[in-house]
Coordinates of C-alpha atoms in Angstrom, one line a residue:
M3 CA 147.7 111.4 107.7
P4 CA 146.5 108.9 110.6
A5 CA 143.8 106.6 109.4
V6 CA 140.4 107.4 110.8
D7 CA 139.2 104.9 113.5
I8 CA 135.8 103.5 112.5
R9 CA 134.8 103.0 115.9
L10 CA 135.0 106.5 117.0
L11 CA 133.4 107.7 113.9
S12 CA 130.5 105.1 114.7
L13 CA 130.2 106.2 118.1
G14 CA 130.1 109.8 117.0
F15 CA 127.6 108.9 114.1
L16 CA 125.3 107.6 116.8
A17 CA 125.3 110.5 119.0
G18 CA 124.5 112.8 116.6
V19 CA 121.6 110.7 115.7
L20 CA 120.5 110.5 119.4
L21 CA 120.7 114.1 119.7
V22 CA 118.3 114.8 116.9
C23 CA 116.1 112.2 118.1
S24 CA 115.8 113.9 121.4
L25 CA 114.5 117.2 120.0
T26 CA 110.9 117.9 120.3
A27 CA 111.2 119.8 117.0
L28 CA 113.6 120.0 114.1
P29 CA 115.7 123.1 114.2
S30 CA 117.1 125.2 111.2
P31 CA 119.7 123.5 109.1
L32 CA 121.8 126.6 109.7
I33 CA 122.5 125.5 113.5
Y34 CA 125.0 122.7 111.8
L35 CA 127.4 125.8 111.0
L36 CA 128.4 126.0 114.6
P37 CA 129.8 122.7 114.9
L38 CA 131.3 122.7 111.6
V39 CA 133.1 125.9 112.5
V40 CA 134.5 124.3 115.7
L41 CA 135.4 121.2 113.5
V42 CA 137.6 123.7 111.4
I43 CA 139.2 125.0 114.2
L44 CA 140.1 121.7 115.7
A45 CA 141.7 120.9 112.3
V46 CA 143.7 123.8 112.1
L47 CA 144.9 123.4 115.8
R48 CA 145.9 119.8 115.2
K49 CA 148.0 120.8 112.2
A50 CA 149.6 123.9 113.8
P51 CA 153.3 123.5 114.4
G52 CA 153.9 122.3 118.2
A53 CA 150.6 121.6 118.8
M54 CA 149.8 119.4 121.9
C55 CA 148.0 116.3 122.7
S56 CA 147.5 115.7 118.8
M57 CA 146.1 112.1 119.6
G58 CA 143.2 113.7 122.0
L59 CA 142.8 116.1 119.1
N60 CA 142.6 113.5 116.6
T61 CA 139.8 111.7 118.4
A62 CA 138.0 114.7 119.0
V63 CA 138.0 115.5 115.2
V64 CA 136.5 112.1 114.4
I65 CA 134.0 112.2 117.1
L66 CA 132.8 115.4 116.0
I67 CA 132.8 114.6 111.9
G68 CA 130.6 111.6 112.9
G69 CA 128.1 113.2 115.0
L70 CA 127.9 116.1 112.6
L71 CA 127.3 113.7 109.8
G72 CA 124.8 111.4 111.9
A73 CA 122.7 114.7 113.0
M74 CA 122.6 116.1 109.4
W75 CA 121.7 112.6 108.2
S76 CA 118.9 112.1 110.6
H77 CA 117.6 115.9 110.3
W78 CA 117.2 115.2 106.4
Q79 CA 115.3 111.8 107.0
G80 CA 113.4 113.2 109.8
A81 CA 112.2 116.4 107.2
E82 CA 111.3 113.8 104.8
R83 CA 108.9 111.8 107.1
L84 CA 107.4 114.8 108.6
A85 CA 106.6 116.4 105.2
T86 CA 104.6 113.5 103.9
R87 CA 102.4 113.2 107.2
L88 CA 99.0 114.0 107.1
Q89 CA 98.3 117.4 109.0
A90 CA 96.2 118.0 112.0
A91 CA 94.2 120.1 109.9
D92 CA 93.3 117.4 107.5
T93 CA 92.0 115.1 110.5
G94 CA 88.6 113.6 109.6
Q95 CA 88.6 114.4 106.0
V96 CA 87.4 111.8 103.2
V97 CA 89.3 111.1 100.2
W98 CA 89.4 108.4 97.4
L99 CA 92.6 106.7 97.0
K100 CA 94.3 104.4 94.5
G101 CA 96.9 101.8 95.6
H102 CA 98.1 98.4 96.8
I103 CA 97.9 96.5 100.0
S104 CA 101.6 96.1 101.2
G105 CA 102.2 93.3 103.6
L106 CA 99.7 90.6 104.8
P107 CA 96.6 91.9 106.0
E108 CA 95.6 91.1 109.6
K109 CA 92.3 89.5 110.3
L110 CA 90.4 90.2 113.5
A111 CA 88.0 87.6 114.9
P112 CA 84.7 87.1 112.7
T113 CA 81.7 88.5 113.7
M114 CA 78.3 86.8 113.3
N115 CA 75.9 88.9 110.9
W116 CA 72.8 86.5 111.8
D117 CA 70.4 85.5 114.2
A118 CA 71.9 81.9 115.7
D119 CA 68.2 80.8 116.3
D120 CA 67.0 81.3 112.6
P121 CA 67.9 78.1 110.6
H122 CA 67.1 80.3 107.1
A123 CA 69.3 83.4 108.0
D124 CA 72.5 84.2 105.8
R125 CA 75.4 83.0 107.4
T126 CA 78.0 84.7 105.7
Q127 CA 80.9 85.6 108.0
I128 CA 81.8 89.2 108.2
H129 CA 85.4 90.4 109.6
D130 CA 87.6 93.4 110.5
W131 CA 90.8 93.7 108.9
R132 CA 94.0 95.8 109.5
F133 CA 96.6 96.4 106.8
Y134 CA 98.9 98.7 105.3
F135 CA 97.9 100.8 102.2
K136 CA 100.5 102.2 99.9
P137 CA 98.8 105.1 97.2
E138 CA 99.9 105.3 93.9
E139 CA 99.6 109.2 93.7
G140 CA 99.6 112.1 96.2
R141 CA 102.0 113.0 99.4
L142 CA 100.9 110.0 101.5
R143 CA 103.3 107.2 101.0
K144 CA 101.8 104.6 104.0
I145 CA 98.6 104.4 105.6
R146 CA 97.6 102.2 108.4
V147 CA 94.0 101.0 107.4
S148 CA 91.2 99.3 109.6
W149 CA 88.3 97.7 107.3
Y150 CA 85.3 97.1 109.6
R151 CA 82.6 94.7 109.1
T152 CA 83.0 93.7 105.5
E153 CA 82.6 90.2 103.4
A154 CA 85.6 91.4 101.3
L155 CA 88.9 89.2 101.7
P156 CA 91.7 91.8 101.1
A157 CA 95.1 90.4 100.4
A158 CA 98.5 91.4 99.9
G159 CA 99.2 93.1 96.5
Q160 CA 96.1 93.5 95.7
C161 CA 95.0 97.0 93.8
W162 CA 92.2 98.5 95.9
Q163 CA 90.5 102.2 95.4
L164 CA 89.4 103.1 98.8
Q165 CA 87.2 105.8 100.2
L166 CA 89.0 106.5 103.7
K167 CA 88.3 108.7 106.7
L168 CA 91.9 109.7 107.6
K169 CA 93.7 111.1 110.5
P170 CA 97.0 111.9 111.8
P171 CA 99.5 109.3 113.2
R172 CA 98.7 110.2 116.7
G173 CA 99.0 108.0 120.0
L174 CA 98.0 108.3 123.4
S175 CA 100.6 110.2 126.1
N176 CA 100.4 108.3 129.2
P177 CA 103.3 108.0 130.8
G178 CA 105.1 104.5 131.1
S179 CA 102.7 103.2 128.5
F180 CA 103.3 101.8 124.7
D181 CA 104.3 105.0 122.9
Y182 CA 102.2 104.5 119.8
E183 CA 103.0 107.5 117.9
S184 CA 106.9 106.5 118.1
W185 CA 106.0 103.4 116.5
L186 CA 103.9 104.8 113.8
F187 CA 106.9 107.4 113.2
R188 CA 109.4 104.4 113.1
Q189 CA 107.3 102.5 110.6
A190 CA 107.0 105.7 108.1
I191 CA 103.2 105.7 108.8
D192 CA 101.9 109.0 107.3
A193 CA 98.4 108.4 108.4
A194 CA 95.8 106.1 109.8
G195 CA 92.3 105.4 108.6
Y196 CA 89.1 103.5 108.1
V197 CA 87.5 102.4 104.9
K198 CA 84.1 103.8 104.0
S199 CA 83.5 102.3 100.6
A200 CA 85.9 100.5 98.3
E201 CA 86.3 99.1 94.5
T202 CA 88.9 96.8 93.0
C203 CA 91.1 98.0 90.6
S204 CA 94.0 97.0 88.2
S205 CA 97.2 98.6 87.6
S206 CA 100.8 97.8 86.6
E207 CA 102.1 95.9 89.7
P208 CA 105.8 97.1 90.7
W209 CA 108.2 94.1 91.6
M210 CA 107.7 94.8 95.2
F211 CA 103.8 93.9 94.9
V212 CA 104.7 90.9 93.0
L213 CA 106.5 89.9 96.1
Q214 CA 103.9 90.7 98.3
K215 CA 101.3 88.5 96.3
W216 CA 103.7 85.3 96.4
R217 CA 104.0 85.8 100.4
Q218 CA 100.1 85.9 100.3
A219 CA 99.7 82.8 98.0
L220 CA 102.5 81.0 100.5
A221 CA 100.4 82.2 103.4
D222 CA 97.2 80.7 102.1
H223 CA 99.0 77.7 101.0
L224 CA 100.2 77.2 104.5
R225 CA 96.9 78.1 106.2
S226 CA 95.1 75.4 103.7
E227 CA 97.7 72.5 104.5
L228 CA 97.9 73.2 108.3
S229 CA 95.1 73.2 111.1
P230 CA 94.2 75.7 113.2
S231 CA 96.8 75.7 116.6
P232 CA 99.4 77.2 118.4
G233 CA 102.0 75.5 116.5
R234 CA 100.6 77.0 113.0
A235 CA 100.7 80.4 114.7
L236 CA 104.8 79.8 115.4
F237 CA 104.8 78.2 112.0
L238 CA 103.6 81.4 110.0
A239 CA 105.5 83.6 112.3
L240 CA 108.7 81.7 111.5
V241 CA 108.4 81.6 108.0
L242 CA 106.7 84.7 106.8
G243 CA 106.8 86.9 109.7
D244 CA 103.3 86.7 110.4
R245 CA 102.7 87.0 113.8
S246 CA 98.7 87.6 113.2
E247 CA 97.6 84.2 114.7
I248 CA 99.7 84.4 117.9
S249 CA 97.4 85.5 120.9
D250 CA 97.9 87.8 123.7
A251 CA 98.1 84.9 126.1
Q252 CA 100.8 83.1 123.9
W253 CA 103.1 86.3 124.2
A254 CA 102.5 86.4 127.7
V255 CA 104.0 83.0 128.1
F256 CA 106.9 84.0 125.6
R257 CA 107.7 87.2 127.7
H258 CA 107.4 85.3 131.1
T259 CA 109.9 82.6 129.8
G260 CA 112.2 85.0 128.1
T261 CA 111.7 83.5 124.4
S262 CA 110.0 86.2 122.8
H263 CA 112.8 87.0 120.5
L264 CA 112.1 83.4 119.1
M265 CA 109.2 84.2 117.6
A266 CA 110.0 87.5 115.5
I267 CA 112.0 87.0 112.6
S268 CA 115.4 89.0 113.5
G269 CA 119.2 88.6 113.5
L270 CA 118.7 85.2 115.6
H271 CA 116.6 83.7 112.7
I272 CA 118.7 85.4 109.6
G273 CA 122.1 84.5 111.2
L274 CA 120.9 80.9 112.0
V275 CA 119.6 80.1 108.3
S276 CA 122.7 82.1 107.1
A277 CA 124.7 79.9 109.1
F278 CA 123.3 76.8 108.0
V279 CA 123.7 77.4 104.8
L280 CA 127.3 78.8 105.0
L281 CA 128.7 75.3 106.5
L282 CA 126.4 73.3 104.2
C283 CA 127.9 75.2 101.1
Q284 CA 131.2 75.1 102.1
W285 CA 131.1 71.4 103.0
L286 CA 129.5 70.8 99.3
W287 CA 132.0 73.2 97.7
S288 CA 135.2 71.7 99.2
R289 CA 134.2 68.5 97.5
S290 CA 134.8 69.7 94.3
A291 CA 138.8 70.4 93.6
R292 CA 137.9 72.5 90.3
L293 CA 135.4 74.8 91.9
C294 CA 138.1 75.2 94.9
L295 CA 140.7 76.7 92.2
W296 CA 137.7 78.7 90.8
L297 CA 136.8 80.1 94.1
P298 CA 137.9 79.3 97.6
A299 CA 135.1 77.4 99.5
P300 CA 135.1 79.9 102.3
K301 CA 134.1 82.7 99.6
A302 CA 131.5 80.8 97.7
A303 CA 130.1 79.9 101.3
A304 CA 129.7 83.5 102.1
V305 CA 128.0 84.2 99.0
C306 CA 125.6 81.6 99.3
A307 CA 125.0 82.7 103.0
A308 CA 124.3 86.3 101.6
L309 CA 121.9 85.0 99.4
A310 CA 120.1 82.9 101.6
A311 CA 119.9 85.7 104.3
L312 CA 118.4 88.2 101.5
V313 CA 115.8 85.0 100.5
Y314 CA 114.9 84.9 104.2
A315 CA 114.5 88.5 104.6
L316 CA 112.3 89.0 101.6
L317 CA 110.0 86.0 102.5
A318 CA 109.7 87.8 106.0
G319 CA 108.4 90.9 104.1
F320 CA 111.6 92.7 104.5
A321 CA 110.4 94.9 107.4
L322 CA 112.8 97.3 109.1
P323 CA 114.2 94.6 111.6
A324 CA 115.2 92.5 108.9
Q325 CA 116.7 94.7 106.8
R326 CA 118.7 96.1 110.1
A327 CA 119.8 92.4 110.5
L328 CA 120.5 91.9 107.0
A329 CA 122.7 94.8 107.0
M330 CA 124.8 93.2 110.3
L331 CA 124.9 90.0 108.6
L332 CA 126.1 91.4 105.3
V333 CA 129.2 92.9 107.0
V334 CA 130.4 90.2 108.8
L335 CA 129.8 88.0 105.4
M336 CA 131.7 90.7 103.4
A337 CA 134.8 90.6 105.9
L338 CA 134.7 86.8 105.5
F339 CA 134.6 87.1 101.9
M340 CA 137.5 89.4 101.5
G341 CA 139.6 87.7 103.9
R342 CA 140.1 90.5 106.4
V343 CA 141.2 89.6 110.0
T344 CA 139.2 92.5 111.7
A345 CA 138.6 93.1 115.0
P346 CA 135.0 92.2 116.2
S347 CA 134.4 95.8 117.6
R348 CA 135.5 97.0 114.0
I349 CA 132.9 94.7 112.4
L350 CA 130.4 96.3 114.9
S351 CA 130.9 99.5 114.3
I352 CA 130.6 99.1 110.6
A353 CA 127.1 97.3 111.1
L354 CA 126.3 100.1 113.2
L355 CA 126.7 102.6 110.6
A356 CA 124.9 100.3 108.1
V357 CA 122.0 99.9 110.0
L358 CA 121.9 103.9 111.3
L359 CA 122.3 104.6 107.2
I360 CA 119.3 102.5 106.4
D361 CA 117.2 103.7 109.5
P362 CA 118.3 106.6 111.8
F363 CA 115.4 106.5 113.8
A364 CA 115.7 102.6 114.5
V365 CA 117.2 104.0 117.8
L366 CA 113.8 104.9 119.0
S367 CA 113.2 100.9 119.2
A368 CA 114.1 98.7 121.9
G369 CA 115.0 96.2 119.4
F370 CA 117.9 97.9 118.1
W371 CA 119.5 98.6 121.8
L372 CA 119.0 95.0 122.6
S373 CA 120.3 93.3 119.4
F374 CA 123.7 95.6 119.7
A375 CA 124.0 94.9 123.4
A376 CA 123.3 91.1 122.7
V377 CA 126.4 90.9 120.2
G378 CA 128.4 93.0 122.6
W379 CA 127.8 90.8 125.7
I380 CA 128.8 87.8 123.1
L381 CA 132.0 89.2 122.3
Y382 CA 132.6 90.2 126.0
A383 CA 131.6 86.7 127.1
L384 CA 134.1 85.0 124.8
S385 CA 136.8 87.4 124.9
G386 CA 139.7 85.7 126.8
R387 CA 137.7 82.6 128.0
L388 CA 137.1 80.4 125.4
R389 CA 140.6 80.5 123.8
Q390 CA 141.8 78.2 126.6
H391 CA 139.7 75.3 125.0
R392 CA 140.9 75.9 121.1
S393 CA 144.2 74.3 121.5
H394 CA 143.1 70.7 122.3
Q395 CA 140.4 68.5 122.2
T396 CA 137.4 70.0 123.7
A397 CA 134.9 67.9 126.0
W398 CA 131.4 68.5 125.2
Y399 CA 130.6 69.1 128.9
L400 CA 133.1 72.2 128.7
R401 CA 131.2 73.4 125.5
W402 CA 127.9 73.3 127.2
R403 CA 129.3 75.1 130.3
D404 CA 130.5 77.9 128.0
W405 CA 127.0 78.1 126.2
F406 CA 125.5 78.2 129.5
W407 CA 128.0 80.9 130.5
I408 CA 127.1 83.0 127.3
Q409 CA 123.1 82.4 127.9
L410 CA 123.9 83.7 131.7
V411 CA 125.8 86.7 130.5
L412 CA 123.0 87.7 128.1
A413 CA 120.4 87.1 130.8
L414 CA 122.1 89.3 133.1
G415 CA 123.8 91.7 130.7
L416 CA 120.2 92.6 129.0
A417 CA 118.1 92.6 132.0
P418 CA 118.5 96.3 132.8
V419 CA 117.6 97.6 129.1
T420 CA 114.8 94.9 129.5
L421 CA 113.5 96.3 132.7
Y422 CA 113.9 99.9 131.3
A423 CA 112.0 99.3 127.9
F424 CA 109.4 96.3 128.9
G425 CA 109.1 96.8 132.9
E426 CA 109.6 93.1 133.4
S427 CA 112.5 90.1 133.1
S428 CA 112.5 86.7 133.2
W429 CA 114.6 84.2 135.4
V430 CA 114.1 81.3 133.4
A431 CA 115.4 83.1 130.4
P432 CA 118.9 81.4 130.6
L433 CA 117.7 77.8 130.8
A434 CA 115.0 78.0 128.5
N435 CA 117.5 79.9 125.7
L436 CA 120.1 77.2 126.6
I437 CA 117.9 74.5 125.0
L438 CA 115.7 76.5 122.8
I439 CA 118.3 78.3 120.7
P440 CA 120.2 74.7 119.6
V441 CA 116.7 73.5 118.9
F442 CA 115.8 76.2 116.7
T443 CA 119.3 76.1 114.9
L444 CA 118.3 72.7 113.5
L445 CA 114.6 73.1 113.3
L446 CA 114.4 76.5 111.1
P447 CA 116.4 75.1 108.2
L448 CA 114.2 71.9 108.6
I449 CA 110.8 74.1 108.3
I450 CA 112.1 76.3 105.5
A451 CA 113.2 73.1 103.7
A452 CA 109.5 71.7 104.4
V453 CA 108.1 75.0 102.7
L454 CA 109.9 74.5 99.8
L455 CA 109.4 70.9 99.3
S456 CA 105.6 71.6 99.7
M457 CA 105.4 73.6 96.6
I458 CA 108.0 71.3 94.4
W459 CA 107.2 67.8 95.9
P460 CA 103.7 68.2 97.5
A461 CA 103.8 64.5 98.5
V462 CA 106.6 65.0 100.7
G463 CA 106.4 68.5 101.6
V464 CA 103.4 68.7 103.0
A465 CA 104.3 65.5 105.6
G466 CA 107.2 67.8 106.5
L467 CA 104.9 70.7 107.4
G468 CA 102.9 68.7 109.6
M469 CA 105.8 67.2 111.2
N470 CA 107.2 70.5 112.1
M471 CA 104.1 71.8 113.2
R472 CA 103.4 69.2 115.7
F473 CA 106.7 69.9 117.1
L474 CA 106.0 73.5 117.3
D475 CA 103.1 72.4 119.4
F476 CA 105.0 70.5 121.6
L477 CA 107.4 73.1 122.2
W478 CA 104.5 75.3 122.9
Q479 CA 102.9 73.1 125.4
V480 CA 106.1 72.6 127.1
L481 CA 106.6 76.5 127.6
N482 CA 103.1 76.9 128.6
R483 CA 103.4 74.1 131.4
V484 CA 106.5 75.8 132.7
D485 CA 105.0 79.1 132.8
G486 CA 102.1 77.6 134.5
F487 CA 104.2 75.9 137.2
W488 CA 105.9 79.0 138.7
Q489 CA 105.9 82.4 138.2
F490 CA 109.4 83.1 136.7
H491 CA 109.0 86.8 135.4
W492 CA 110.1 89.6 137.3
S493 CA 107.9 93.2 136.9
P494 CA 109.5 95.8 139.3
P495 CA 108.6 99.4 138.6
T496 CA 110.4 100.7 135.7
P497 CA 113.9 101.7 136.7
A498 CA 115.3 105.2 136.3
L499 CA 118.0 105.7 133.1
W500 CA 120.5 106.8 135.4
T501 CA 120.2 103.2 137.6
V502 CA 120.2 101.4 134.2
I503 CA 123.2 103.0 133.0
L504 CA 125.2 102.5 136.5
A505 CA 123.6 98.5 136.4
M506 CA 125.5 98.1 133.0
M507 CA 128.6 99.5 134.2
G508 CA 128.4 97.4 137.2
L509 CA 127.7 94.3 135.3
V510 CA 130.4 95.0 132.9
L511 CA 133.0 94.8 136.0
L512 CA 131.1 92.0 137.7
L513 CA 131.1 89.6 134.5
S514 CA 135.1 90.2 133.9
P515 CA 137.4 87.5 133.9
K516 CA 138.9 86.5 137.0
G517 CA 141.2 88.4 138.8
M518 CA 139.8 91.7 137.9
P519 CA 139.4 93.7 140.7
G520 CA 136.2 96.1 141.4
K521 CA 133.6 93.1 141.8
L522 CA 132.5 94.6 145.3
A523 CA 132.2 97.8 143.6
A524 CA 130.5 96.4 140.6
M525 CA 127.7 94.9 142.7
M526 CA 127.1 98.3 144.5
L527 CA 126.4 99.7 141.3
C528 CA 123.5 97.4 140.5
L529 CA 121.8 98.3 143.5
P530 CA 120.2 101.7 142.9
M531 CA 118.3 100.0 140.0
L532 CA 117.3 96.9 142.3
L533 CA 116.4 98.8 145.6
L534 CA 115.1 102.5 144.3
Q535 CA 111.4 102.2 144.3
P536 CA 108.8 105.2 143.4
D537 CA 107.6 107.5 145.8
K538 CA 104.3 106.4 147.3
P539 CA 101.6 108.7 148.7
R540 CA 102.0 109.2 152.4
Y541 CA 99.1 107.6 154.8
G542 CA 96.1 109.2 154.5
Q543 CA 97.2 110.6 150.9
L544 CA 94.9 109.6 147.7
V545 CA 96.3 110.4 144.3
V546 CA 94.1 110.1 141.4
T547 CA 95.4 109.7 137.9
V548 CA 92.9 109.9 135.0
L549 CA 94.2 107.7 131.9
D550 CA 93.3 108.5 128.4
V551 CA 93.2 105.1 126.8
G552 CA 91.8 106.0 123.3
Q553 CA 87.9 105.2 123.6
G554 CA 87.3 106.6 127.1
L555 CA 88.7 107.2 130.6
A556 CA 90.5 104.9 133.1
V557 CA 91.0 106.2 136.4
A558 CA 93.9 105.0 138.8
L559 CA 93.6 105.7 142.5
Q560 CA 96.6 105.1 144.6
T561 CA 97.3 105.1 148.4
H562 CA 100.1 104.2 150.4
Q563 CA 99.6 100.2 150.4
H564 CA 96.7 99.8 147.6
T565 CA 96.3 101.0 144.0
L566 CA 92.8 100.5 142.3
L567 CA 92.4 100.6 138.4
Y568 CA 88.5 101.6 137.6
D569 CA 87.7 101.1 133.9
A570 CA 84.4 100.3 132.6
G571 CA 85.8 98.4 129.6
P572 CA 86.0 98.7 125.7
S573 CA 82.4 99.7 124.1
F574 CA 84.2 98.3 121.0
R575 CA 87.0 96.3 119.7
S576 CA 90.3 98.0 120.2
G577 CA 93.9 97.5 120.0
F578 CA 96.8 99.0 118.2

């Protein structure tokens, strides 16, 4: 019996997941009997004497098995999530729920509750908060809660009994805008609501809430030792995954310079920490002959790297992106520990299966596609290009040339996906990442070491915290000046999906090694995404589009040469 090709199986599994995610409603499970019958027929034909095209039949059977498993798995997971959601008929109901705060609460801007001209006024500040709440009982498992105008100080892991006014997890449906409802579904949020009344409570604490309390204590410790600044916002984002202090203006600079991925804990950060621990542990372990006889240094280093990655993922809150990154990394470390020489495409396929088993609805996130596309482009950039430098002493300028080539391939290869998902791309991204990724490779371990030292040896650790924060302040100032000096981002109309697919095919040919034919054809495949423009109104024609912005209406007026957006502005604090 021929071995099953894991690459075909994973592609089939991905296709099955995508098929279910493209449906507007989940069908009856009986529908899976049809592909099962087709699978049985193909298996019988493959075993029949004198069967032709056995290789093609084997491929079809493996892909169909993967697709059937992927569709059934995502169907079951989707049914589980939909079963716990608040129904539309229960909109506006007020209930008392007892549970815990999950994750670090986000504190919004404080509100003055006093007359600024009255010196005797009570100057107690009140705040608006937003956090996730996990009830101890009932059908709802995770609620996105807003708490307006309160003096309370909610914290991660605290037990509260809240009186909530609930609504289903719904979002706006404006074409081209952020799909809030899809985001709520990916985050497994069953309802949204706001607090009408609250009481503190006490209960037995599961281990996950003990971890949340520890993260909250660490966040409070860092905020007490570091003064408010852009550097502190980046520091909290890199250590705890807490991006609540990063302003919209900062996010705009990161997008324009192509460095947003550096400020959100993902595979890059977990991989950097793991690689640092891997090299350090292997060097230390190899100093002892007795330890190497008990366990080879590469295997011991793989175990240490896996533990470091797990700890960092837990420190970041163990959110779904961190879980996906950890799953991908553990597959690579497992292959290293077992000493298996495996093709990178097989390792990537196993990682894809692991990620989809953890969360099949990750395919609805742009981060999923960008992560796997980035790894694929890196492997493509390295294949057949860097081997010529491995047989002799490699000059530093050749190393930097290869590093720049990887960044250029990533910038070009990810541009179609970025344009389709976010509507913009950055011209300066290759140069910015060429410099900042090596900097973060050294900076991130130093930041984590300073955090650990601040709890063990405060005199030294606190000084390290301040030095790292000042360096992050410096990096932010550099990025801000670069963005202010020239507009390096490109924001064309969102391209059609078919033009993105053609552009990706063209880039595969365009970035292929020298001597590969079809470069001119590759450039032609990229042209539709760059040149096609959406239809404009004809001269003398006016198109009026009414947008639902959640708290009123915005009206877009478009003629052949002009577009006007009319909006009265928010009457109260908004935001997702």
